[in-house]
Coordinates of C-alpha atoms in Angstrom, one line a residue:
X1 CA -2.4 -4.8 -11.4
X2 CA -1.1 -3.1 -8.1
X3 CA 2.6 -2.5 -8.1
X4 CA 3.1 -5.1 -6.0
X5 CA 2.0 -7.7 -8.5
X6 CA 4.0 -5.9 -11.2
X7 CA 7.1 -6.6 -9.1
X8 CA 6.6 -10.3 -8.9
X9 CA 5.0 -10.4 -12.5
X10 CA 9.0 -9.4 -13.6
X11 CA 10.1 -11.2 -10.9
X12 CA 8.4 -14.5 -12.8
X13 CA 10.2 -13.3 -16.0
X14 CA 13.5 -13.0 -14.4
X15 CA 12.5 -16.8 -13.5
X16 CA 11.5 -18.1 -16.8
X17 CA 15.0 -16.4 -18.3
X18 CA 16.7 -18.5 -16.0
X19 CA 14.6 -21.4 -16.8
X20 CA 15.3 -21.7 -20.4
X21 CA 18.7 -20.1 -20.1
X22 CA 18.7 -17.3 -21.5
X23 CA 20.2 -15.9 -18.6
X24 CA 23.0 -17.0 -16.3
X25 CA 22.5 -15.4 -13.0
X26 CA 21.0 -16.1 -9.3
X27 CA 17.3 -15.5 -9.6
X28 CA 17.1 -12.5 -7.1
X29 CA 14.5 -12.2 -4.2
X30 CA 12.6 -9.3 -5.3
X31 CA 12.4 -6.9 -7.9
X32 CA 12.1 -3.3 -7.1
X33 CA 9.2 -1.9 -9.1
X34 CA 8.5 2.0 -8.8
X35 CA 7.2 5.4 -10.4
X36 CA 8.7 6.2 -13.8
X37 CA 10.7 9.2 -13.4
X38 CA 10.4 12.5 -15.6
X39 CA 11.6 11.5 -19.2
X40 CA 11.1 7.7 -18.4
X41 CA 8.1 6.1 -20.3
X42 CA 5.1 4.4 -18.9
X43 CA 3.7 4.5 -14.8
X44 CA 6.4 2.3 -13.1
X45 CA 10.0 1.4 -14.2
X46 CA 12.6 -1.3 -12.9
X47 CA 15.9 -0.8 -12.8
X48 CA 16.3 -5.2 -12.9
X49 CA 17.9 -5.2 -16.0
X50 CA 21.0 -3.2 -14.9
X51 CA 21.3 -5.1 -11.8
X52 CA 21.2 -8.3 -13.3
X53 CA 23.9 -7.5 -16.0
X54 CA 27.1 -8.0 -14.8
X55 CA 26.8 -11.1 -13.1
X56 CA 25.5 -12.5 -17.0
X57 CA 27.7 -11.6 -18.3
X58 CA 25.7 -9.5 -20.5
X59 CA 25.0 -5.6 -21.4
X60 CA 22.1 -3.9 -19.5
X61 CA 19.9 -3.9 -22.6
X62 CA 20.4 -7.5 -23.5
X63 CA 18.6 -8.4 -20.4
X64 CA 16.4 -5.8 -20.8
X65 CA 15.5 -7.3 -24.4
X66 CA 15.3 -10.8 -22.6
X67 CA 13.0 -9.6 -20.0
X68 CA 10.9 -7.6 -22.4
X69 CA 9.9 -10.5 -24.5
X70 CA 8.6 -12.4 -21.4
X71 CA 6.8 -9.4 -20.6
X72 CA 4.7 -8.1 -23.5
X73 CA 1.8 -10.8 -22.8
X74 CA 1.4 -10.5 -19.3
X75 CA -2.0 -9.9 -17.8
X76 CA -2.6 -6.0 -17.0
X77 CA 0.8 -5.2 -18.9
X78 CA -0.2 -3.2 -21.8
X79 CA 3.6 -2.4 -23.1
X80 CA 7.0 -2.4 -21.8
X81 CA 9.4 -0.2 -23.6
X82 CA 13.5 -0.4 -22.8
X83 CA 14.5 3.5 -21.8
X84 CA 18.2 4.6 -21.2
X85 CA 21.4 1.9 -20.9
X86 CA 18.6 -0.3 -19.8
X87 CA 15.9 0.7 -17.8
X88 CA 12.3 -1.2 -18.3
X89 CA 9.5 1.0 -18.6
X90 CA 5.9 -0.7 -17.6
X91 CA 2.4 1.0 -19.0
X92 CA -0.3 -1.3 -17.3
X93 CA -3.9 -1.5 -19.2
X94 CA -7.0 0.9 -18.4
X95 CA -8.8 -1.0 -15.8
X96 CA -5.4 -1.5 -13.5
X97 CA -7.5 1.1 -11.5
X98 CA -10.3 -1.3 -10.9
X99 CA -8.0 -4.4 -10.7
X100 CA -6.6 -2.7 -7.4
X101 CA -9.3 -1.9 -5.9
X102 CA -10.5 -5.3 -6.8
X103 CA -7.8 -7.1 -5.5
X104 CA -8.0 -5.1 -2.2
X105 CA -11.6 -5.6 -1.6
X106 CA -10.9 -9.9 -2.4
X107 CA -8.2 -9.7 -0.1
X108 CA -9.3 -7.7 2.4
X109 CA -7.4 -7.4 6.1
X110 CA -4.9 -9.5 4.4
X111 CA -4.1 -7.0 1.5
X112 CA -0.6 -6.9 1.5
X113 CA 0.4 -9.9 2.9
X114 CA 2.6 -12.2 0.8
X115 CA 5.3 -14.5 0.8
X116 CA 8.2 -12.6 -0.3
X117 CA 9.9 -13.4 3.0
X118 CA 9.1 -17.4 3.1
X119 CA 12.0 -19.2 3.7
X120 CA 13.7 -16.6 6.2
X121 CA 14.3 -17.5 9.8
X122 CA 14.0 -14.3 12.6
X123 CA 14.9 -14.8 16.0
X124 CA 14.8 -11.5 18.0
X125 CA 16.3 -11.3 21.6
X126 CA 13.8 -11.1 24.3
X127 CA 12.9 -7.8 25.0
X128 CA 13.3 -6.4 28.6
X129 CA 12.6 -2.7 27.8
X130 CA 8.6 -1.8 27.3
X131 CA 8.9 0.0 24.2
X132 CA 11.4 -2.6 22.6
X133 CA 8.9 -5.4 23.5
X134 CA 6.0 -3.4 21.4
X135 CA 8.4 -2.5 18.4
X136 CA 9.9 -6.2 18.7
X137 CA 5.9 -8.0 18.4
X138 CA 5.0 -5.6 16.4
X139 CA 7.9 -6.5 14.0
X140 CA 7.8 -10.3 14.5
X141 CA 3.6 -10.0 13.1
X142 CA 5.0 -8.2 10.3
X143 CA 7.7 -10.4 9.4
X144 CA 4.8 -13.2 9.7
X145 CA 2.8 -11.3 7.6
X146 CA 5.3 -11.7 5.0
X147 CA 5.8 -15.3 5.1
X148 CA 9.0 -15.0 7.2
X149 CA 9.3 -17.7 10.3
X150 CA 9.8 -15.1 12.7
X151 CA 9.8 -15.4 16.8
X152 CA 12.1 -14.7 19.7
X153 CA 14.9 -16.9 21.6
X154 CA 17.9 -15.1 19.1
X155 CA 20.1 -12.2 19.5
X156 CA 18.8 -9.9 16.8
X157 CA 17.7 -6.7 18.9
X158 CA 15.6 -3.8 17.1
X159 CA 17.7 -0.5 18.8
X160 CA 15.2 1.6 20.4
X161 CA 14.9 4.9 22.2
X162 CA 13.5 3.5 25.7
X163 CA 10.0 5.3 26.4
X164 CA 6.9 3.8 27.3
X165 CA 3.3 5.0 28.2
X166 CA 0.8 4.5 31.0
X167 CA -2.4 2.8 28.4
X168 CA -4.4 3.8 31.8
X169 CA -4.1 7.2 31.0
X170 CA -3.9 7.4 27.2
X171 CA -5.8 4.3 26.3
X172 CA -4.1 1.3 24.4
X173 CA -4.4 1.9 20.8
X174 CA -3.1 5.9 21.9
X175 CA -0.1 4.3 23.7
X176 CA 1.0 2.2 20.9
X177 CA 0.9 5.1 18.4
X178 CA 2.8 6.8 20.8
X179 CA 5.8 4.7 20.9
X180 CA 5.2 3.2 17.5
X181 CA 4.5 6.6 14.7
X182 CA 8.1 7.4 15.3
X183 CA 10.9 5.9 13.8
X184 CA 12.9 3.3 16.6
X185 CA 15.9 5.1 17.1
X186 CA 14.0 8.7 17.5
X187 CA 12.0 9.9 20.8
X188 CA 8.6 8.5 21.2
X189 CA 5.4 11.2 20.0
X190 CA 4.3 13.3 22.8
X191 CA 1.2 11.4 24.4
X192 CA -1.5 14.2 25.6
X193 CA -1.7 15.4 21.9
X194 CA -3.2 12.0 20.5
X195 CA -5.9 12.5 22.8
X196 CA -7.1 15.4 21.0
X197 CA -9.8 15.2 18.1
X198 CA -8.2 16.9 15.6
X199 CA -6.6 15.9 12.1
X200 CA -3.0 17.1 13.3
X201 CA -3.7 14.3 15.2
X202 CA -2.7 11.1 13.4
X203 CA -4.2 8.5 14.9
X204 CA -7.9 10.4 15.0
X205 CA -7.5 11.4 11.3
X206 CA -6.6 8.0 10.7
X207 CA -9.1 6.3 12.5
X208 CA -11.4 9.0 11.3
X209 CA -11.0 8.4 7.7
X210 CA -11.7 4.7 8.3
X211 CA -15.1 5.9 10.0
X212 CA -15.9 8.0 7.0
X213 CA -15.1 4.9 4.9
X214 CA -17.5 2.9 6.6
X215 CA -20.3 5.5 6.7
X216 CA -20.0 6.5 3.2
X217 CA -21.3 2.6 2.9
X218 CA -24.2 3.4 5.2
X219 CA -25.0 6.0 3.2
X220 CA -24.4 4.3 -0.3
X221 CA -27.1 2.3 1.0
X222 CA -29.8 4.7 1.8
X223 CA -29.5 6.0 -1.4
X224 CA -29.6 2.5 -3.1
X225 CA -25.9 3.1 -4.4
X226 CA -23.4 0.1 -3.6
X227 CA -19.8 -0.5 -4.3
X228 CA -19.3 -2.5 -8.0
X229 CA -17.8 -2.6 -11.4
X230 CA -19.4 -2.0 -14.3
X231 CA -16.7 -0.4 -16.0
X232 CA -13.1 0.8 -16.2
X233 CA -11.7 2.4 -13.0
X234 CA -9.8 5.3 -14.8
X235 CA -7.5 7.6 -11.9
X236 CA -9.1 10.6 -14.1
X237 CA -12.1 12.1 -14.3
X238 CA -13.7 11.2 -17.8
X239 CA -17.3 12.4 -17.6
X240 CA -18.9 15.4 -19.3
X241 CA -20.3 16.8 -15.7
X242 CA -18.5 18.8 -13.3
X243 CA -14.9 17.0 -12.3
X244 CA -15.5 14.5 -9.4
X245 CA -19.0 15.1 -9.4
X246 CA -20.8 12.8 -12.1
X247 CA -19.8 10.7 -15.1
X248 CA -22.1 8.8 -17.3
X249 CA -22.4 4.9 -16.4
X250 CA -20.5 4.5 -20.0
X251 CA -17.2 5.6 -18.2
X252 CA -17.6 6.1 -14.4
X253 CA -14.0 7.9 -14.0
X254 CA -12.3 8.6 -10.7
X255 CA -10.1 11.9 -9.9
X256 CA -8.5 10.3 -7.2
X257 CA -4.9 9.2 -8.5
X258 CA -3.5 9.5 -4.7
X259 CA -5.7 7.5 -3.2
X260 CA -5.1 4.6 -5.8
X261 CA -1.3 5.5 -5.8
X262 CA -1.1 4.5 -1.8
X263 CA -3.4 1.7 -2.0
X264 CA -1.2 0.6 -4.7
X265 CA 1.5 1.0 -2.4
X266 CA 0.3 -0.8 0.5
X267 CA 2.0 -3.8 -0.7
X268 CA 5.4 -2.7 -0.8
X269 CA 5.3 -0.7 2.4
X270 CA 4.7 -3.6 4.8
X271 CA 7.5 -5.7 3.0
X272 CA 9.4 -3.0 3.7
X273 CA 8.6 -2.0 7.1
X274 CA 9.1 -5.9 7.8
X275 CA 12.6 -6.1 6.1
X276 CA 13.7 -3.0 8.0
X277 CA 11.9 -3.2 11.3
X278 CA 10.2 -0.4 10.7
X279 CA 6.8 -0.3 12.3
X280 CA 6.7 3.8 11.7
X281 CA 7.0 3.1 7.8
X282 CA 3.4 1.4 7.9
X283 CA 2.0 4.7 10.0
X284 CA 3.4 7.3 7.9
X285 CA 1.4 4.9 5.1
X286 CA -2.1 5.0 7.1
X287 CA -1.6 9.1 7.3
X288 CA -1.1 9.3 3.7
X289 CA -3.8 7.3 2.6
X290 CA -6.2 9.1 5.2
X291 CA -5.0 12.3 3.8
X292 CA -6.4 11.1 0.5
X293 CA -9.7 9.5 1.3
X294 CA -10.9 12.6 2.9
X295 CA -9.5 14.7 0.2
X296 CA -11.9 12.6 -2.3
X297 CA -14.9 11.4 0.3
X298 CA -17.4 14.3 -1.1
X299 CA -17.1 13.4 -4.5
X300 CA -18.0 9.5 -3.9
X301 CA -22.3 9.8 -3.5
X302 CA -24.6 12.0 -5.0
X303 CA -25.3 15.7 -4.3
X304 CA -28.5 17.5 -4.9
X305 CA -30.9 15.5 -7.8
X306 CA -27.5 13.9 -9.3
X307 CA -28.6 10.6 -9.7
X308 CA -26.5 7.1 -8.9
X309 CA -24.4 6.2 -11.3
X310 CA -21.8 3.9 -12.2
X311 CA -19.2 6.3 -11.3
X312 CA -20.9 6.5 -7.6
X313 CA -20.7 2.8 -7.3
X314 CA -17.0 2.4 -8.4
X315 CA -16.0 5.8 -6.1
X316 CA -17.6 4.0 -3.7
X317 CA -16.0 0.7 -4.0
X318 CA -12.3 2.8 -3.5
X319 CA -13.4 4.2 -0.9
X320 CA -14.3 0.9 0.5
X321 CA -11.0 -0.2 -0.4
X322 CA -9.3 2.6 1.0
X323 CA -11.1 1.8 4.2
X324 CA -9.7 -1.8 4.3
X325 CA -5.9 -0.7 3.8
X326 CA -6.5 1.8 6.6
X327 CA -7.8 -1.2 9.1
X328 CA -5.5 -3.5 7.9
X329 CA -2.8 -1.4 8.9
X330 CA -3.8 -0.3 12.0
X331 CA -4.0 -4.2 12.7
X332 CA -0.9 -4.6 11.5
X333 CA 0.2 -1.8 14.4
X334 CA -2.2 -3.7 17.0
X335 CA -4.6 -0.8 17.1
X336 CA -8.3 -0.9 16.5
X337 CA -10.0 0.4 13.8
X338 CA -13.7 2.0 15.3
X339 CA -16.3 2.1 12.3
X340 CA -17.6 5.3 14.4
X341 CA -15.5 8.1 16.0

């Protein structure tokens, strides 16, 4: 269960309270799902319960009582416990590991894509500035992405800091990073250093990290080792060998709780790049997640006479995963994803 799915899972129970009236209230459009804080309980915690309060009618941990009892039995919930005046506190099954990269690897360049935004009407202002137009299309395919009917021929205008870039000399995907990595209202990056080959270079470590995705599959190959389940997906290493770097097929265990943490994330930051017209939210994302698939590349195939293992195949299914969020969000962007830099 990705968090994303955890937001609408509580979402559905919110729904059903409604439904058979146990609650009084609007059934809002989202539910904001996150990390359990020090001193909460569980992965992920919603505040829902003290949002929905007042407007019952009703204390904080009554709803949160409500919600719980339409929550215990839900698929890849294994307990939700009330913390605080009211806070629900979510502690999802084993295998949520593997059910996310599951889930990415079904979806695949549509990962991420929902319909939390179906029913909302956009209509930006045409664009006369360059670097307005790209933020502007660039929003309106995230906003579609979402389920939102989104176009021009309104009088909604994303504020920019004009700037724009020759693609003859930096090349297109270059350009757009340019004008698009930083935030709308700040100065667009400096263009001769995406040109560079280099990791403080996001776009290359980016792309780069989707290349390494890619051949890690190649490789995988060679060595008759291909992405699969045939256990639990654990974000720890649980083998008796040397951590990242083994595992029996019993318990192939992953030490890569970043990596799942931002593919588990994915989700949420294109909603919220879409509701905020915030192209540079979904860039930040793809450096993070590169960050951490090159942090955990060496441990996915076998070294030396280690043989393949069910660990190899499920490290390598993340990383296959991984490389999937990194070229659906450089889609999402407009730039293209090389499987070979």
């Amino acid at each position: 269960m990705t968090p994303a799915d955890l937001s609408l899972t509580v979402l559905h129970a919110v729904r059903r309270a409604v439904d058979d009236g146990a609650l009084r209230v609007d059934v809002p459009p989202g539910v904001k799902v996150e990390r359990a804080r020090p001193g909460g309980a569980g992965e992920y915690a919603s505040n829902i319960a003290l949002t929905l309060a007042r407007p019952a009618g009703r204390t904080a941990l009554d709803v949160a009582g409500i919600l719980r009892d339409r929550l215990q039995d839900a698929p890849g919930v294994r307990a939700v416990e009330i913390t605080g005046p009211g806070f629900l506190n979510f502690s999802l099954r084993t295998d949520a590991a593997g059910d996310l990269v599951r889930a990415v690897r079904a979806a695949g360049a549509a990962y991420g894509h929902g319909t939390a935004l179906a029913g909302t009407a956009v209509r930006f202002a045409e664009p006369t500035e360059p670097r307005a137009a790209l933020v502007t299309g660039t929003v309106v395919r995230l906003l579609r992405a979402q389920g939102a009917d989104a176009g021009l021929g309104g009088t909604e205008r994303i504020h920019v800091v004009p700037g724009a870039y020759d693609p003859d000399a930096l090349g297109t995907d270059a350009a757009r990073w340019a004008l698009l990595r930083a935030a709308p209202q700040d100065r667009p990056l400096d263009g001769p250093p995406l040109l560079v080959q280099h990791e403080r270079n996001g776009l290359f470590k980016v792309r780069y990290a989707y290349s390494r995705a890619r051949r890690l599959l190649v490789n995988g190959a060679q060595l008759g080792v291909h992405p699969s389940y045939e256990g639990g997906l654990h974000p720890s290493y649980e083998g008796d060998a040397s951590p990242g770097h083994g595992g029996g097929d019993a318990s192939p265990g992953i030490e890569a709780p970043a990596l799942l943490d931002h593919l588990g994330d994915h989700p949420a930051v294109l909603l919220a790049a879409a509701r905020h017209r915030a192209p540079d939210r979904v860039a930040r994302h793809l450096e993070g997640t590169a960050d951490a698939l090159l942090a955990f590349q060496h441990t996915v195939l076998p070294l030396g006479d280690e043989k393949p293992s069910a660990a190899h195949r499920s490290r390598l299914a993340l990383a296959e995963a991984a490389g999937t969020v990194l070229a659906g969000g450089l889609s999402a962007l407009g730039i293209s994803a090389p499987d070979r830099i």
